[in-house]
Each structure stands twice: as C-alpha cells, then as structure tokens.
Amino acid sequence: VAMAATRSVMRAVRVFEFGGPEVLKLQSDVLVPVPKENQVLIKVHACGVNPVETYIRSGTYARKPALPYTPGSDVAGVIESVGEHVTAFKKGDRVFTLETLSGGYAEYAVAAANRVFPLPDKLDFRQGAAIGVPYFTAYRALFQKGCAKAGESVLVHGASGGVGLATCQIARACGLKVLGTAGTEEGMNMILRNGAHQAFNHRDPNYTERIKACTGPGGVDIIIEMLSNVNLDADLQLLSCAGRVMVVGCRGRIEINPRDTMSKESSIIGVSLFLATEEERRECATAVLDGIEAGWLKPVVGLEYPLEKAAKAHEDIICSSGARGKMVLLL
C-alpha cells in the first residue's frame, strides 16, 4: 500500500488515435513510469521535436507504436531514479537521451540506460534536447553510410534544421568542404556560422547552377538530403563520379531517371538511425561526446514551446517557411 501511495502522476502528451496534430492530447493524470532493470527515470527539462514524430503520429509511417502512446525521444533532464544494475548514473545526474521507452513529451520519462548519456555542464537542457536524433543521424549519414572522408565536399540540402546544422558542424570539424542550402537569409547566415563554407538559397530558381559553379566540373561528393521528394532528381545532376545522395528525409514520391546514376556510378542511400546496431550507436555517441568536449559541437535551439503547445509545434515543424535550429518543448 505504501508503494501505491508514492506513485505520483504527471503531465504527458498522449496519442489515442493516429491523425493530425490535434490528436496530441495533454493529460495531467498520467502515472509516472517506474524504471525496471537497466533503465533510468529522468525528470524532463526539455524534449526535442523531430519531423519523424509527426509522420508516426499521422499513422502513415512504417513504424506504428501501440496506442495510446506518448511521442518524443530526445530528452534532456536530471536522473530521478535508477533501476537495478544501473551503475553509470545516479539520482541528480544531468543527462540527454537518444530515445525513451515511455515517451519524451512528458514531465518524466523512462529510458534504457544504454541510450542515456551525460550532459556536460557547458550545455543547457535546451541544447541537450537538440543532440540525440540530429547529431547521431548526421554522423550516421556522413560516416557510417556515406563513408565521408576529409577533403571531400558535402552539400547539406536543408541545412538550417536540427539535422542540417548538426551535419554542417560535424562535416566541418572532420575536414570536409561544406555547402549548405536554406530558404531564408537568416537560415543561410545560421549555416555559415555553424560550419558551412558557402550557403545557397534553395528558393532562388538558379541555385543549382550556383552550386555547380562552386563545385566545378567535378561535382559534389556527398549530398545529405532532408527533402528527397523535392530534390532527388536535381541532386543526381550535382553529384561527382561515385558521388552519393544520403536520403535522411522524405515527404512523398518523386520521379527520377535511373540513367543519371549510371553515367556517374552514383548511389542513393537511405539512412535510418532506427536500424543502427548497438556498436554503431556507441560509435556515434563517442563522436558526439568528443565533439562536445572539443567545443565544436554546439546545438542550435530554434523555436521553443511549452508542453501544452505540442500540437502547434507539430504543425510548425512541417509547415514553417524555414527551419532555424532544433525545435524543443520546454517543461
């Protein structure tokens, strides 16, 4: 009976049916989850919002969670309690996560201890919530799947969002020539401040010609593509011989001519952080933590919303005119 009395409730966003942003319901009587063995309970201070969460919520994505569920994977906060066998963390530790088991759009979240990482004092919780999915995805796209090497050129298509800025920072730190696109003047300036050597406005009708002029006849070695349903056909024209397009984001279908890949023996490679092995995740984590330590990994936080405005955040991340950093919910 005493145990039951200590089970408190929390505010959390719940999804009872798939659909538009309006299916995100804030509830104030959700039970605080209890960490099992090898799990930790985190008091959430901030949670990142990722485009993939809107696809999952709509019910159109390959992965469908069992209903009802709480969205959210990238949280930053403080360890509240730990389950059995957890030695790496203790109550009071500042941490960030790559994913959660109970959902991050909530005041408390349970995560597997091996998906939780120490948050250095030099970063605040808002920045901590902008690390997980963006930086791990960027590292995976560039190196684990894209085989990027120092001296190669990379075009980040949609570089002013969470994954885009992470890619610019990592690629610059690792010795690549970094080109980025954004849809606003402000976005372009942000890209240049975060590692890009040159920025292009993808709303300019001639922007691909400008990129070609910049890369010369050789073309670009790697393209990190956030909106492949719009850009993939044009991307294939920009690649070097043996160049590769890394498909990180897509919101629909597109028609391409496969001959464009034959003429340069280029590749189109899909990227899914969800498919990373334990070893690959550890490699990403090492690179990310080293980057924080070295000082070049500095998450850029964009729009901020209170938990009760989660539906608005979901609307804005898909419909806004141009991303400027990582969108976060603040608790």
Tab-separated table of C-alpha atoms in Angstrom:
chain	number	residue	atom	x	y	z
A	1	VAL	CA	0.000	0.000	0.000
A	2	ALA	CA	2.857	2.362	0.854
A	3	MET	CA	4.295	1.778	-2.658
A	4	ALA	CA	0.999	2.726	-4.291
A	5	ALA	CA	0.885	5.931	-2.282
A	6	THR	CA	4.227	7.078	-3.684
A	7	ARG	CA	3.185	6.520	-7.312
A	8	SER	CA	2.584	10.083	-8.385
A	9	VAL	CA	1.032	11.390	-11.560
A	10	MET	CA	2.470	13.707	-14.190
A	11	ARG	CA	1.525	15.753	-17.229
A	12	ALA	CA	2.165	13.983	-20.516
A	13	VAL	CA	1.032	14.252	-24.129
A	14	ARG	CA	-0.932	11.157	-25.196
A	15	VAL	CA	-1.994	9.984	-28.644
A	16	PHE	CA	-5.142	7.787	-28.626
A	17	GLU	CA	-5.637	7.679	-32.411
A	18	PHE	CA	-3.474	8.413	-35.439
A	19	GLY	CA	-4.208	11.657	-37.258
A	20	GLY	CA	-3.375	15.364	-37.482
A	21	PRO	CA	-1.640	17.460	-34.786
A	22	GLU	CA	-4.974	17.739	-32.918
A	23	VAL	CA	-4.668	14.094	-31.754
A	24	LEU	CA	-1.902	15.179	-29.349
A	25	LYS	CA	-3.757	15.436	-26.006
A	26	LEU	CA	-2.161	16.853	-22.865
A	27	GLN	CA	-3.231	14.878	-19.791
A	28	SER	CA	-2.389	15.686	-16.201
A	29	ASP	CA	-3.180	12.317	-14.591
A	30	VAL	CA	-0.678	10.006	-16.312
A	31	LEU	CA	1.154	7.680	-13.923
A	32	VAL	CA	4.879	8.373	-13.554
A	33	PRO	CA	6.628	5.300	-15.009
A	34	VAL	CA	8.913	3.156	-12.839
A	35	PRO	CA	12.351	2.190	-14.175
A	36	LYS	CA	12.964	-1.564	-14.449
A	37	GLU	CA	16.406	-3.168	-14.506
A	38	ASN	CA	18.936	-1.390	-16.722
A	39	GLN	CA	16.564	1.583	-17.007
A	40	VAL	CA	16.537	5.105	-15.578
A	41	LEU	CA	13.772	7.597	-14.781
A	42	ILE	CA	14.515	11.137	-15.967
A	43	LYS	CA	12.851	14.338	-14.833
A	44	VAL	CA	12.470	16.007	-18.230
A	45	HIS	CA	13.517	19.658	-18.606
A	46	ALA	CA	13.374	19.795	-22.422
A	47	CYS	CA	12.388	17.462	-25.248
A	48	GLY	CA	13.320	17.765	-28.917
A	49	VAL	CA	10.657	17.705	-31.631
A	50	ASN	CA	11.624	15.779	-34.800
A	51	PRO	CA	9.796	15.604	-38.158
A	52	VAL	CA	9.636	11.800	-37.864
A	53	GLU	CA	7.389	12.196	-34.798
A	54	THR	CA	4.790	13.904	-36.981
A	55	TYR	CA	4.895	11.042	-39.505
A	56	ILE	CA	4.481	8.440	-36.747
A	57	ARG	CA	1.593	10.430	-35.230
A	58	SER	CA	-0.193	10.616	-38.588
A	59	GLY	CA	-0.145	6.805	-38.864
A	60	THR	CA	1.497	6.881	-42.306
A	61	TYR	CA	4.951	5.808	-41.150
A	62	ALA	CA	6.440	2.300	-41.328
A	63	ARG	CA	6.734	2.171	-37.537
A	64	LYS	CA	3.412	2.319	-35.679
A	65	PRO	CA	3.510	2.362	-31.879
A	66	ALA	CA	0.718	0.658	-29.963
A	67	LEU	CA	-1.964	3.181	-28.950
A	68	PRO	CA	-2.158	5.109	-26.724
A	69	TYR	CA	1.425	6.366	-26.646
A	70	THR	CA	3.498	9.430	-25.770
A	71	PRO	CA	5.773	10.761	-28.561
A	72	GLY	CA	9.311	12.046	-28.079
A	73	SER	CA	12.785	10.534	-27.972
A	74	ASP	CA	15.371	13.300	-27.381
A	75	VAL	CA	15.040	14.454	-23.798
A	76	ALA	CA	17.405	16.315	-21.537
A	77	GLY	CA	16.966	16.457	-17.806
A	78	VAL	CA	18.056	15.044	-14.474
A	79	ILE	CA	18.106	11.437	-13.299
A	80	GLU	CA	15.271	10.970	-10.784
A	81	SER	CA	15.880	7.283	-10.016
A	82	VAL	CA	17.630	4.240	-11.463
A	83	GLY	CA	16.554	0.624	-11.876
A	84	GLU	CA	18.538	-2.424	-10.819
A	85	HIS	CA	22.031	-2.978	-12.253
A	86	VAL	CA	22.432	0.657	-13.349
A	87	THR	CA	25.886	1.827	-12.266
A	88	ALA	CA	26.649	4.531	-14.853
A	89	PHE	CA	24.111	7.032	-13.461
A	90	LYS	CA	22.763	8.183	-10.125
A	91	LYS	CA	19.979	10.493	-8.921
A	92	GLY	CA	20.804	14.118	-9.765
A	93	ASP	CA	22.970	13.457	-12.852
A	94	ARG	CA	22.375	15.749	-15.863
A	95	VAL	CA	21.732	13.625	-18.953
A	96	PHE	CA	20.418	13.550	-22.520
A	97	THR	CA	18.865	10.609	-24.362
A	98	LEU	CA	18.804	9.182	-27.848
A	99	GLU	CA	15.429	7.568	-27.253
A	100	THR	CA	12.971	6.891	-24.442
A	101	LEU	CA	10.767	3.907	-23.644
A	102	SER	CA	7.815	5.831	-22.220
A	103	GLY	CA	7.867	8.943	-24.460
A	104	GLY	CA	9.578	12.295	-24.045
A	105	TYR	CA	6.642	14.724	-24.295
A	106	ALA	CA	6.129	14.308	-20.542
A	107	GLU	CA	7.366	15.525	-17.169
A	108	TYR	CA	9.134	12.216	-16.540
A	109	ALA	CA	10.447	9.611	-18.972
A	110	VAL	CA	11.956	6.144	-18.645
A	111	ALA	CA	14.891	5.251	-20.893
A	112	ALA	CA	17.226	2.292	-21.274
A	113	ALA	CA	20.486	3.203	-19.526
A	114	ASN	CA	22.495	2.464	-22.706
A	115	ARG	CA	20.515	5.152	-24.582
A	116	VAL	CA	21.357	7.797	-21.980
A	117	PHE	CA	24.487	9.965	-21.962
A	118	PRO	CA	25.989	12.500	-19.564
A	119	LEU	CA	25.133	16.121	-20.415
A	120	PRO	CA	28.234	18.278	-19.858
A	121	ASP	CA	27.807	21.461	-17.827
A	122	LYS	CA	28.770	23.612	-20.825
A	123	LEU	CA	25.424	22.795	-22.493
A	124	ASP	CA	21.991	23.712	-21.104
A	125	PHE	CA	18.948	21.400	-21.152
A	126	ARG	CA	17.515	23.024	-24.283
A	127	GLN	CA	20.748	22.224	-26.112
A	128	GLY	CA	20.789	18.751	-24.561
A	129	ALA	CA	17.387	18.060	-26.132
A	130	ALA	CA	18.852	19.017	-29.532
A	131	ILE	CA	21.662	16.436	-29.552
A	132	GLY	CA	20.265	12.891	-29.796
A	133	VAL	CA	18.460	12.307	-33.084
A	134	PRO	CA	20.060	15.182	-35.071
A	135	TYR	CA	23.719	14.519	-34.281
A	136	PHE	CA	23.519	10.718	-34.292
A	137	THR	CA	21.647	10.874	-37.627
A	138	ALA	CA	24.168	13.334	-39.084
A	139	TYR	CA	27.123	11.183	-38.032
A	140	ARG	CA	25.491	8.021	-39.363
A	141	ALA	CA	24.629	9.674	-42.699
A	142	LEU	CA	28.104	11.129	-43.194
A	143	PHE	CA	30.357	8.342	-41.998
A	144	GLN	CA	28.600	5.054	-41.295
A	145	LYS	CA	26.531	5.123	-44.503
A	146	GLY	CA	28.148	7.876	-46.610
A	147	CYS	CA	31.806	6.905	-45.996
A	148	ALA	CA	32.775	10.597	-45.975
A	149	LYS	CA	36.473	11.417	-45.956
A	150	ALA	CA	38.393	14.596	-45.150
A	151	GLY	CA	38.876	16.622	-48.311
A	152	GLU	CA	35.580	15.538	-49.891
A	153	SER	CA	32.750	18.004	-50.484
A	154	VAL	CA	29.310	17.668	-48.917
A	155	LEU	CA	26.105	19.518	-49.828
A	156	VAL	CA	23.614	19.677	-46.961
A	157	HIS	CA	20.199	20.194	-48.550
A	158	GLY	CA	18.045	21.874	-45.899
A	159	ALA	CA	20.962	22.729	-43.648
A	160	SER	CA	19.278	25.109	-41.201
A	161	GLY	CA	17.227	22.479	-39.326
A	162	GLY	CA	18.350	20.271	-36.455
A	163	VAL	CA	19.963	17.510	-38.553
A	164	GLY	CA	21.277	20.010	-41.102
A	165	LEU	CA	23.158	22.160	-38.604
A	166	ALA	CA	24.498	19.045	-36.872
A	167	THR	CA	25.776	17.818	-40.256
A	168	CYS	CA	27.471	21.151	-41.006
A	169	GLN	CA	29.258	21.167	-37.637
A	170	ILE	CA	30.422	17.537	-37.847
A	171	ALA	CA	31.483	17.732	-41.513
A	172	ARG	CA	33.464	20.942	-40.943
A	173	ALA	CA	35.201	19.513	-37.868
A	174	CYS	CA	36.147	16.403	-39.858
A	175	GLY	CA	37.762	18.285	-42.728
A	176	LEU	CA	35.087	18.272	-45.433
A	177	LYS	CA	34.229	21.178	-47.725
A	178	VAL	CA	30.714	22.084	-46.578
A	179	LEU	CA	27.998	23.642	-48.750
A	180	GLY	CA	24.519	24.187	-47.362
A	181	THR	CA	21.097	25.332	-48.532
A	182	ALA	CA	18.371	27.153	-46.619
A	183	GLY	CA	15.178	29.005	-47.533
A	184	THR	CA	15.762	32.307	-45.759
A	185	GLU	CA	18.524	34.878	-45.331
A	186	GLU	CA	18.530	34.156	-41.616
A	187	GLY	CA	18.851	30.416	-42.271
A	188	MET	CA	21.772	30.990	-44.636
A	189	ASN	CA	23.604	33.121	-42.060
A	190	MET	CA	23.000	30.444	-39.437
A	191	ILE	CA	24.509	27.755	-41.704
A	192	LEU	CA	27.621	29.889	-42.267
A	193	ARG	CA	28.018	30.409	-38.513
A	194	ASN	CA	27.841	26.649	-37.978
A	195	GLY	CA	30.480	25.292	-40.299
A	196	ALA	CA	29.337	25.773	-43.894
A	197	HIS	CA	31.935	27.293	-46.234
A	198	GLN	CA	29.150	28.508	-48.535
A	199	ALA	CA	25.379	28.888	-48.315
A	200	PHE	CA	22.777	28.874	-51.093
A	201	ASN	CA	19.112	29.880	-51.022
A	202	HIS	CA	17.057	26.963	-52.346
A	203	ARG	CA	14.211	29.369	-53.153
A	204	ASP	CA	16.411	31.007	-55.789
A	205	PRO	CA	15.386	29.405	-59.133
A	206	ASN	CA	19.041	29.254	-60.267
A	207	TYR	CA	20.542	27.941	-57.048
A	208	THR	CA	21.639	24.582	-58.517
A	209	GLU	CA	23.612	26.450	-61.205
A	210	ARG	CA	25.346	28.403	-58.432
A	211	ILE	CA	26.253	25.182	-56.651
A	212	LYS	CA	27.673	23.767	-59.915
A	213	ALA	CA	29.717	26.928	-60.400
A	214	CYS	CA	31.072	26.496	-56.883
A	215	THR	CA	31.967	22.789	-57.151
A	216	GLY	CA	33.301	22.993	-60.706
A	217	PRO	CA	33.026	20.159	-63.241
A	218	GLY	CA	33.857	17.551	-60.581
A	219	GLY	CA	30.543	17.947	-58.762
A	220	VAL	CA	29.824	17.281	-55.093
A	221	ASP	CA	30.866	14.022	-53.404
A	222	ILE	CA	28.044	13.635	-50.887
A	223	ILE	CA	24.596	15.185	-50.591
A	224	ILE	CA	22.752	14.947	-47.272
A	225	GLU	CA	19.119	15.220	-48.343
A	226	MET	CA	16.319	16.293	-45.964
A	227	LEU	CA	13.564	16.641	-48.609
A	228	SER	CA	14.259	13.968	-51.212
A	229	ASN	CA	10.725	14.047	-52.651
A	230	VAL	CA	11.514	17.558	-53.930
A	231	ASN	CA	15.265	17.496	-54.568
A	232	LEU	CA	16.408	13.998	-55.529
A	233	ASP	CA	16.196	14.470	-59.297
A	234	ALA	CA	18.250	17.689	-59.134
A	235	ASP	CA	20.681	16.098	-56.642
A	236	LEU	CA	21.653	13.440	-59.174
A	237	GLN	CA	22.791	16.209	-61.564
A	238	LEU	CA	25.050	17.730	-58.899
A	239	LEU	CA	26.993	14.610	-57.914
A	240	SER	CA	30.591	13.755	-58.729
A	241	CYS	CA	31.622	10.376	-60.150
A	242	ALA	CA	30.894	7.785	-57.427
A	243	GLY	CA	29.003	10.509	-55.560
A	244	ARG	CA	26.222	9.549	-53.156
A	245	VAL	CA	22.935	11.025	-52.007
A	246	MET	CA	22.048	10.177	-48.424
A	247	VAL	CA	18.264	10.176	-48.031
A	248	VAL	CA	17.634	11.460	-44.499
A	249	GLY	CA	14.179	12.993	-45.008
A	250	CYS	CA	11.299	12.441	-47.420
A	251	ARG	CA	7.653	13.518	-47.505
A	252	GLY	CA	6.357	11.813	-50.638
A	253	ARG	CA	7.187	10.387	-54.057
A	254	ILE	CA	9.405	11.715	-56.838
A	255	GLU	CA	10.237	10.720	-60.398
A	256	ILE	CA	13.919	10.306	-61.315
A	257	ASN	CA	15.817	8.963	-64.296
A	258	PRO	CA	17.948	5.990	-63.146
A	259	ARG	CA	20.307	6.681	-66.070
A	260	ASP	CA	21.558	9.675	-64.069
A	261	THR	CA	23.067	7.212	-61.594
A	262	MET	CA	24.646	5.095	-64.355
A	263	SER	CA	26.508	7.958	-66.001
A	264	LYS	CA	28.412	8.655	-62.770
A	265	GLU	CA	28.062	5.321	-60.954
A	266	SER	CA	26.438	7.310	-58.184
A	267	SER	CA	24.422	5.911	-55.273
A	268	ILE	CA	21.191	6.770	-53.500
A	269	ILE	CA	21.421	5.500	-49.922
A	270	GLY	CA	18.675	5.568	-47.303
A	271	VAL	CA	19.541	6.480	-43.708
A	272	SER	CA	17.627	5.266	-40.660
A	273	LEU	CA	19.011	5.784	-37.185
A	274	PHE	CA	16.432	3.233	-36.020
A	275	LEU	CA	18.417	0.477	-37.802
A	276	ALA	CA	21.771	1.296	-36.204
A	277	THR	CA	23.420	-1.587	-34.355
A	278	GLU	CA	24.497	-1.258	-30.735
A	279	GLU	CA	28.109	-0.908	-31.911
A	280	GLU	CA	27.192	1.810	-34.441
A	281	ARG	CA	25.274	3.721	-31.767
A	282	ARG	CA	28.301	3.560	-29.477
A	283	GLU	CA	30.488	4.914	-32.279
A	284	CYS	CA	28.033	7.807	-32.817
A	285	ALA	CA	27.956	8.513	-29.077
A	286	THR	CA	31.759	8.596	-28.850
A	287	ALA	CA	31.997	11.053	-31.755
A	288	VAL	CA	29.247	13.249	-30.284
A	289	LEU	CA	30.674	13.359	-26.765
A	290	ASP	CA	34.154	14.088	-28.189
A	291	GLY	CA	32.645	16.943	-30.201
A	292	ILE	CA	31.045	18.467	-27.105
A	293	GLU	CA	34.337	18.117	-25.248
A	294	ALA	CA	36.320	19.707	-28.106
A	295	GLY	CA	33.806	22.557	-28.324
A	296	TRP	CA	32.767	22.333	-31.984
A	297	LEU	CA	29.506	20.527	-31.232
A	298	LYS	CA	27.133	23.324	-30.212
A	299	PRO	CA	23.451	22.526	-30.710
A	300	VAL	CA	21.411	25.419	-32.073
A	301	VAL	CA	17.976	25.664	-30.480
A	302	GLY	CA	15.214	27.105	-32.634
A	303	LEU	CA	11.573	27.554	-31.712
A	304	GLU	CA	10.570	26.681	-28.132
A	305	TYR	CA	7.114	25.619	-26.948
A	306	PRO	CA	5.557	24.703	-23.604
A	307	LEU	CA	4.282	21.110	-23.333
A	308	GLU	CA	0.654	22.207	-23.825
A	309	LYS	CA	1.588	23.617	-27.264
A	310	ALA	CA	2.892	20.288	-28.630
A	311	ALA	CA	0.206	20.259	-31.363
A	312	LYS	CA	1.323	23.711	-32.525
A	313	ALA	CA	4.945	22.505	-32.607
A	314	HIS	CA	3.920	19.561	-34.817
A	315	GLU	CA	2.096	21.916	-37.162
A	316	ASP	CA	5.017	24.362	-37.359
A	317	ILE	CA	7.789	21.805	-37.926
A	318	ILE	CA	6.071	20.656	-41.130
A	319	CYS	CA	4.559	23.936	-42.338
A	320	SER	CA	7.089	26.599	-41.304
A	321	SER	CA	8.821	28.561	-44.061
A	322	GLY	CA	12.356	27.765	-42.981
A	323	ALA	CA	13.934	25.908	-40.079
A	324	ARG	CA	16.332	27.709	-37.763
A	325	GLY	CA	17.775	25.157	-35.403
A	326	LYS	CA	16.197	22.380	-33.395
A	327	MET	CA	12.619	22.750	-32.170
A	328	VAL	CA	12.122	21.917	-28.482
A	329	LEU	CA	9.374	21.544	-25.885
A	330	LEU	CA	10.237	23.099	-22.517
A	331	LEU	CA	8.970	21.707	-19.221
